[in-house]
Amino acid sequence: MTQKEISIIHPRPSSIVAALYTLRDLNVDVAILHGPPGCSFKHARLLEEDGIHVVTTGLDENGFVFGGHDRLVQLINKSIELFNPKILGVVGTCASMIIGEEMHEAVLEANPDIPVIEVEVHAGYHNNTKGVIFALESALDAGIIDRKEFERQEYLLLKATEVEKRFGAASREYLAPSRGDLKYKVARRLIELLKEGKKGLIIMNAKKETGYMFADITLAVNEVAAALGKKENLVNMANIDPELGLPRVRQHAKYIMRDFIAHGVEIHEILGGMDEYPITGEKVSELIKTKYNDYDFAVITGVPHAIPMENLQHMELISVTNGPRQVLPLKEMGHEHVMVEIDLHPKTLGVSEIVESEFGATLREVAKEA
């Protein structure tokens, strides 16, 4: 079967959810889901922890047949009355899109005096990036982002899809979830490498808010190395440029850099913005080729499969992802040790400082006994 013919049969991220997260990154205050009350329930609740109000028109069987125009108009007006938003989002669902609901007509009738980002999307797209693109197109039309930023985002989404289809969860017909290697065993191996005086690269290539937990691994490795008198053997890389990305994304980078500085951790190489994880791999590869070719191991967190193997093959690789279906592809790429930070996402929404990781905590404890 060729890659083009692959039909994924395990659950994949939803375009509706991707649209909601994009509205969050645009600092939208309220997102109205025009559909059934249970649609995207889990993510809607999580996003509310991250500061955005997510409400629903709650379409029922009657609405599935006759539509929910009046409900949507009423909820737009009610949301403005309740939350006094500066920007409002209206997001379609499978139900409202299948019946051909015209959300724009409802927005025109409500006529709010604030920008409205309308996203006509359902969950039937194989690439969840479709939901992001639709949200960004509407944000461009509403004057919330400019053409240059839209085209930058569109390029990054194209690259993100390519990475997932080549090395990620979209690369196979089915991938069984796995928790990867035992963290205490990998921690012991990492401490051995540090004690032996091996030189290591600590590479954080994280996606947006997930960086709050992956950054803790950078902190932990540096703490343990410092305690062993080996901190000078490490080079830290991270994609935390605070000048790149949508408003919420730039804020994440700023906060994580603040925390690194507070902990005395120097980031020797800035790889790009926190939305540039699909394209940072080439920069990492070039840095290793030209400056760090004699390093012995690498700890790669976030989206390790976006880093090309070409210049990593002589190193012992320790990788940490938050995707249980990413373990096998990473092993097959040549990563000796692969671990999963379970429940990372719920723990990194609504926070503004680095969050303790399981591997970071394990490494610190094992180091006390070593």
PDB file of C-alpha atoms in Angstrom, residues 197-321:
ATOM      1  CA  GLY A 197      31.367  12.841  30.769  1.00  0.00           C
ATOM      2  CA  LYS A 198      29.472  12.348  27.523  1.00  0.00           C
ATOM      3  CA  LYS A 199      28.387  15.478  25.707  1.00  0.00           C
ATOM      4  CA  GLY A 200      24.661  15.946  25.151  1.00  0.00           C
ATOM      5  CA  LEU A 201      22.176  18.063  23.232  1.00  0.00           C
ATOM      6  CA  ILE A 202      18.919  18.920  25.003  1.00  0.00           C
ATOM      7  CA  ILE A 203      16.485  19.772  22.222  1.00  0.00           C
ATOM      8  CA  MET A 204      12.983  21.072  22.969  1.00  0.00           C
ATOM      9  CA  ASN A 205      10.871  21.132  19.818  1.00  0.00           C
ATOM     10  CA  ALA A 206       7.476  21.626  21.403  1.00  0.00           C
ATOM     11  CA  LYS A 207       4.055  22.490  20.046  1.00  0.00           C
ATOM     12  CA  LYS A 208       2.640  25.627  21.658  1.00  0.00           C
ATOM     13  CA  GLU A 209       1.408  25.140  25.264  1.00  0.00           C
ATOM     14  CA  THR A 210       2.846  21.625  25.515  1.00  0.00           C
ATOM     15  CA  GLY A 211       6.186  23.389  25.940  1.00  0.00           C
ATOM     16  CA  TYR A 212       5.315  24.168  29.571  1.00  0.00           C
ATOM     17  CA  MET A 213       5.899  20.498  30.440  1.00  0.00           C
ATOM     18  CA  PHE A 214       8.613  19.579  27.958  1.00  0.00           C
ATOM     19  CA  ALA A 215      10.626  22.550  29.246  1.00  0.00           C
ATOM     20  CA  ASP A 216      10.713  20.836  32.651  1.00  0.00           C
ATOM     21  CA  ILE A 217      12.763  18.026  31.129  1.00  0.00           C
ATOM     22  CA  THR A 218      15.323  20.567  29.948  1.00  0.00           C
ATOM     23  CA  LEU A 219      15.371  21.951  33.497  1.00  0.00           C
ATOM     24  CA  ALA A 220      15.721  18.495  35.073  1.00  0.00           C
ATOM     25  CA  VAL A 221      18.592  17.357  32.844  1.00  0.00           C
ATOM     26  CA  ASN A 222      20.443  20.614  33.522  1.00  0.00           C
ATOM     27  CA  GLU A 223      19.848  20.308  37.283  1.00  0.00           C
ATOM     28  CA  VAL A 224      21.181  16.750  37.396  1.00  0.00           C
ATOM     29  CA  ALA A 225      24.136  17.612  35.164  1.00  0.00           C
ATOM     30  CA  ALA A 226      24.981  20.587  37.401  1.00  0.00           C
ATOM     31  CA  ALA A 227      24.851  18.375  40.512  1.00  0.00           C
ATOM     32  CA  LEU A 228      27.299  15.985  38.826  1.00  0.00           C
ATOM     33  CA  GLY A 229      29.577  18.843  37.752  1.00  0.00           C
ATOM     34  CA  LYS A 230      28.834  18.163  34.071  1.00  0.00           C
ATOM     35  CA  LYS A 231      26.637  21.094  33.077  1.00  0.00           C
ATOM     36  CA  GLU A 232      29.245  22.402  30.656  1.00  0.00           C
ATOM     37  CA  ASN A 233      28.799  19.213  28.631  1.00  0.00           C
ATOM     38  CA  LEU A 234      25.256  20.201  27.646  1.00  0.00           C
ATOM     39  CA  VAL A 235      23.951  22.428  24.882  1.00  0.00           C
ATOM     40  CA  ASN A 236      20.318  23.506  25.154  1.00  0.00           C
ATOM     41  CA  MET A 237      18.117  24.210  22.135  1.00  0.00           C
ATOM     42  CA  ALA A 238      14.472  25.316  22.207  1.00  0.00           C
ATOM     43  CA  ASN A 239      11.859  26.726  19.814  1.00  0.00           C
ATOM     44  CA  ILE A 240      10.861  29.640  22.049  1.00  0.00           C
ATOM     45  CA  ASP A 241      11.271  32.750  19.900  1.00  0.00           C
ATOM     46  CA  PRO A 242       8.806  35.186  21.546  1.00  0.00           C
ATOM     47  CA  GLU A 243       8.451  37.271  18.377  1.00  0.00           C
ATOM     48  CA  LEU A 244       6.867  34.569  16.215  1.00  0.00           C
ATOM     49  CA  GLY A 245       3.333  33.185  16.140  1.00  0.00           C
ATOM     50  CA  LEU A 246      -0.233  34.104  17.020  1.00  0.00           C
ATOM     51  CA  PRO A 247      -0.688  36.194  20.204  1.00  0.00           C
ATOM     52  CA  ARG A 248      -1.181  33.324  22.679  1.00  0.00           C
ATOM     53  CA  VAL A 249       1.736  31.366  21.174  1.00  0.00           C
ATOM     54  CA  ARG A 250       4.171  34.279  21.557  1.00  0.00           C
ATOM     55  CA  GLN A 251       3.076  34.591  25.183  1.00  0.00           C
ATOM     56  CA  HIS A 252       3.905  30.927  25.882  1.00  0.00           C
ATOM     57  CA  ALA A 253       7.434  31.411  24.497  1.00  0.00           C
ATOM     58  CA  LYS A 254       7.948  34.514  26.613  1.00  0.00           C
ATOM     59  CA  TYR A 255       6.865  32.775  29.833  1.00  0.00           C
ATOM     60  CA  ILE A 256       8.994  29.670  29.229  1.00  0.00           C
ATOM     61  CA  MET A 257      12.090  31.763  28.482  1.00  0.00           C
ATOM     62  CA  ARG A 258      11.402  33.731  31.680  1.00  0.00           C
ATOM     63  CA  ASP A 259      11.381  30.474  33.666  1.00  0.00           C
ATOM     64  CA  PHE A 260      14.551  29.147  32.044  1.00  0.00           C
ATOM     65  CA  ILE A 261      16.336  32.368  33.015  1.00  0.00           C
ATOM     66  CA  ALA A 262      14.946  32.175  36.562  1.00  0.00           C
ATOM     67  CA  HIS A 263      16.382  28.648  36.898  1.00  0.00           C
ATOM     68  CA  GLY A 264      19.755  29.657  35.489  1.00  0.00           C
ATOM     69  CA  VAL A 265      19.368  27.567  32.334  1.00  0.00           C
ATOM     70  CA  GLU A 266      20.933  29.093  29.239  1.00  0.00           C
ATOM     71  CA  ILE A 267      19.312  28.333  25.888  1.00  0.00           C
ATOM     72  CA  HIS A 268      22.265  28.259  23.557  1.00  0.00           C
ATOM     73  CA  GLU A 269      20.268  27.936  20.334  1.00  0.00           C
ATOM     74  CA  ILE A 270      16.813  29.393  19.640  1.00  0.00           C
ATOM     75  CA  LEU A 271      15.256  27.176  16.976  1.00  0.00           C
ATOM     76  CA  GLY A 272      12.220  29.286  16.049  1.00  0.00           C
ATOM     77  CA  GLY A 273       8.710  29.987  17.313  1.00  0.00           C
ATOM     78  CA  MET A 274       6.486  27.576  19.232  1.00  0.00           C
ATOM     79  CA  ASP A 275       4.352  27.075  16.133  1.00  0.00           C
ATOM     80  CA  GLU A 276       7.401  26.244  14.004  1.00  0.00           C
ATOM     81  CA  TYR A 277       7.945  22.701  15.290  1.00  0.00           C
ATOM     82  CA  PRO A 278       7.359  21.190  11.810  1.00  0.00           C
ATOM     83  CA  ILE A 279      10.243  23.177  10.264  1.00  0.00           C
ATOM     84  CA  THR A 280      12.810  23.421  13.063  1.00  0.00           C
ATOM     85  CA  GLY A 281      14.255  20.022  12.173  1.00  0.00           C
ATOM     86  CA  GLU A 282      16.344  21.349   9.304  1.00  0.00           C
ATOM     87  CA  LYS A 283      17.864  24.015  11.570  1.00  0.00           C
ATOM     88  CA  VAL A 284      18.689  21.422  14.241  1.00  0.00           C
ATOM     89  CA  SER A 285      20.258  19.190  11.624  1.00  0.00           C
ATOM     90  CA  GLU A 286      22.418  22.013  10.268  1.00  0.00           C
ATOM     91  CA  LEU A 287      23.512  23.059  13.783  1.00  0.00           C
ATOM     92  CA  ILE A 288      24.605  19.505  14.584  1.00  0.00           C
ATOM     93  CA  LYS A 289      26.453  19.196  11.295  1.00  0.00           C
ATOM     94  CA  THR A 290      28.358  22.467  11.691  1.00  0.00           C
ATOM     95  CA  LYS A 291      28.781  22.890  15.475  1.00  0.00           C
ATOM     96  CA  TYR A 292      27.863  19.797  17.474  1.00  0.00           C
ATOM     97  CA  ASN A 293      28.879  16.831  15.368  1.00  0.00           C
ATOM     98  CA  ASP A 294      31.016  15.368  18.166  1.00  0.00           C
ATOM     99  CA  TYR A 295      28.186  15.155  20.699  1.00  0.00           C
ATOM    100  CA  ASP A 296      27.363  11.727  22.118  1.00  0.00           C
ATOM    101  CA  PHE A 297      23.668  11.816  22.957  1.00  0.00           C
ATOM    102  CA  ALA A 298      20.532  13.891  22.523  1.00  0.00           C
ATOM    103  CA  VAL A 299      17.410  14.299  24.632  1.00  0.00           C
ATOM    104  CA  ILE A 300      14.637  15.416  22.274  1.00  0.00           C
ATOM    105  CA  THR A 301      11.236  16.488  23.595  1.00  0.00           C
ATOM    106  CA  GLY A 302       7.956  17.604  22.039  1.00  0.00           C
ATOM    107  CA  VAL A 303       7.849  16.563  18.390  1.00  0.00           C
ATOM    108  CA  PRO A 304      11.023  14.465  18.014  1.00  0.00           C
ATOM    109  CA  HIS A 305       9.880  12.932  14.728  1.00  0.00           C
ATOM    110  CA  ALA A 306      10.208  16.340  13.040  1.00  0.00           C
ATOM    111  CA  ILE A 307      14.005  16.219  13.503  1.00  0.00           C
ATOM    112  CA  PRO A 308      15.756  14.490  10.557  1.00  0.00           C
ATOM    113  CA  MET A 309      17.901  11.490  11.465  1.00  0.00           C
ATOM    114  CA  GLU A 310      20.665  12.344   8.986  1.00  0.00           C
ATOM    115  CA  ASN A 311      22.999  13.995  11.527  1.00  0.00           C
ATOM    116  CA  LEU A 312      21.671  12.224  14.640  1.00  0.00           C
ATOM    117  CA  GLN A 313      22.558   8.667  13.733  1.00  0.00           C
ATOM    118  CA  HIS A 314      25.846   8.578  15.648  1.00  0.00           C
ATOM    119  CA  MET A 315      24.161   9.717  18.887  1.00  0.00           C
ATOM    120  CA  GLU A 316      22.213   7.793  21.532  1.00  0.00           C
ATOM    121  CA  LEU A 317      18.715   9.260  21.330  1.00  0.00           C
ATOM    122  CA  ILE A 318      16.333   9.739  24.245  1.00  0.00           C
ATOM    123  CA  SER A 319      12.956  11.075  23.144  1.00  0.00           C
ATOM    124  CA  VAL A 320       9.864  12.219  24.998  1.00  0.00           C
ATOM    125  CA  THR A 321       6.528  12.712  23.252  1.00  0.00           C
TER     126      THR A 321
END
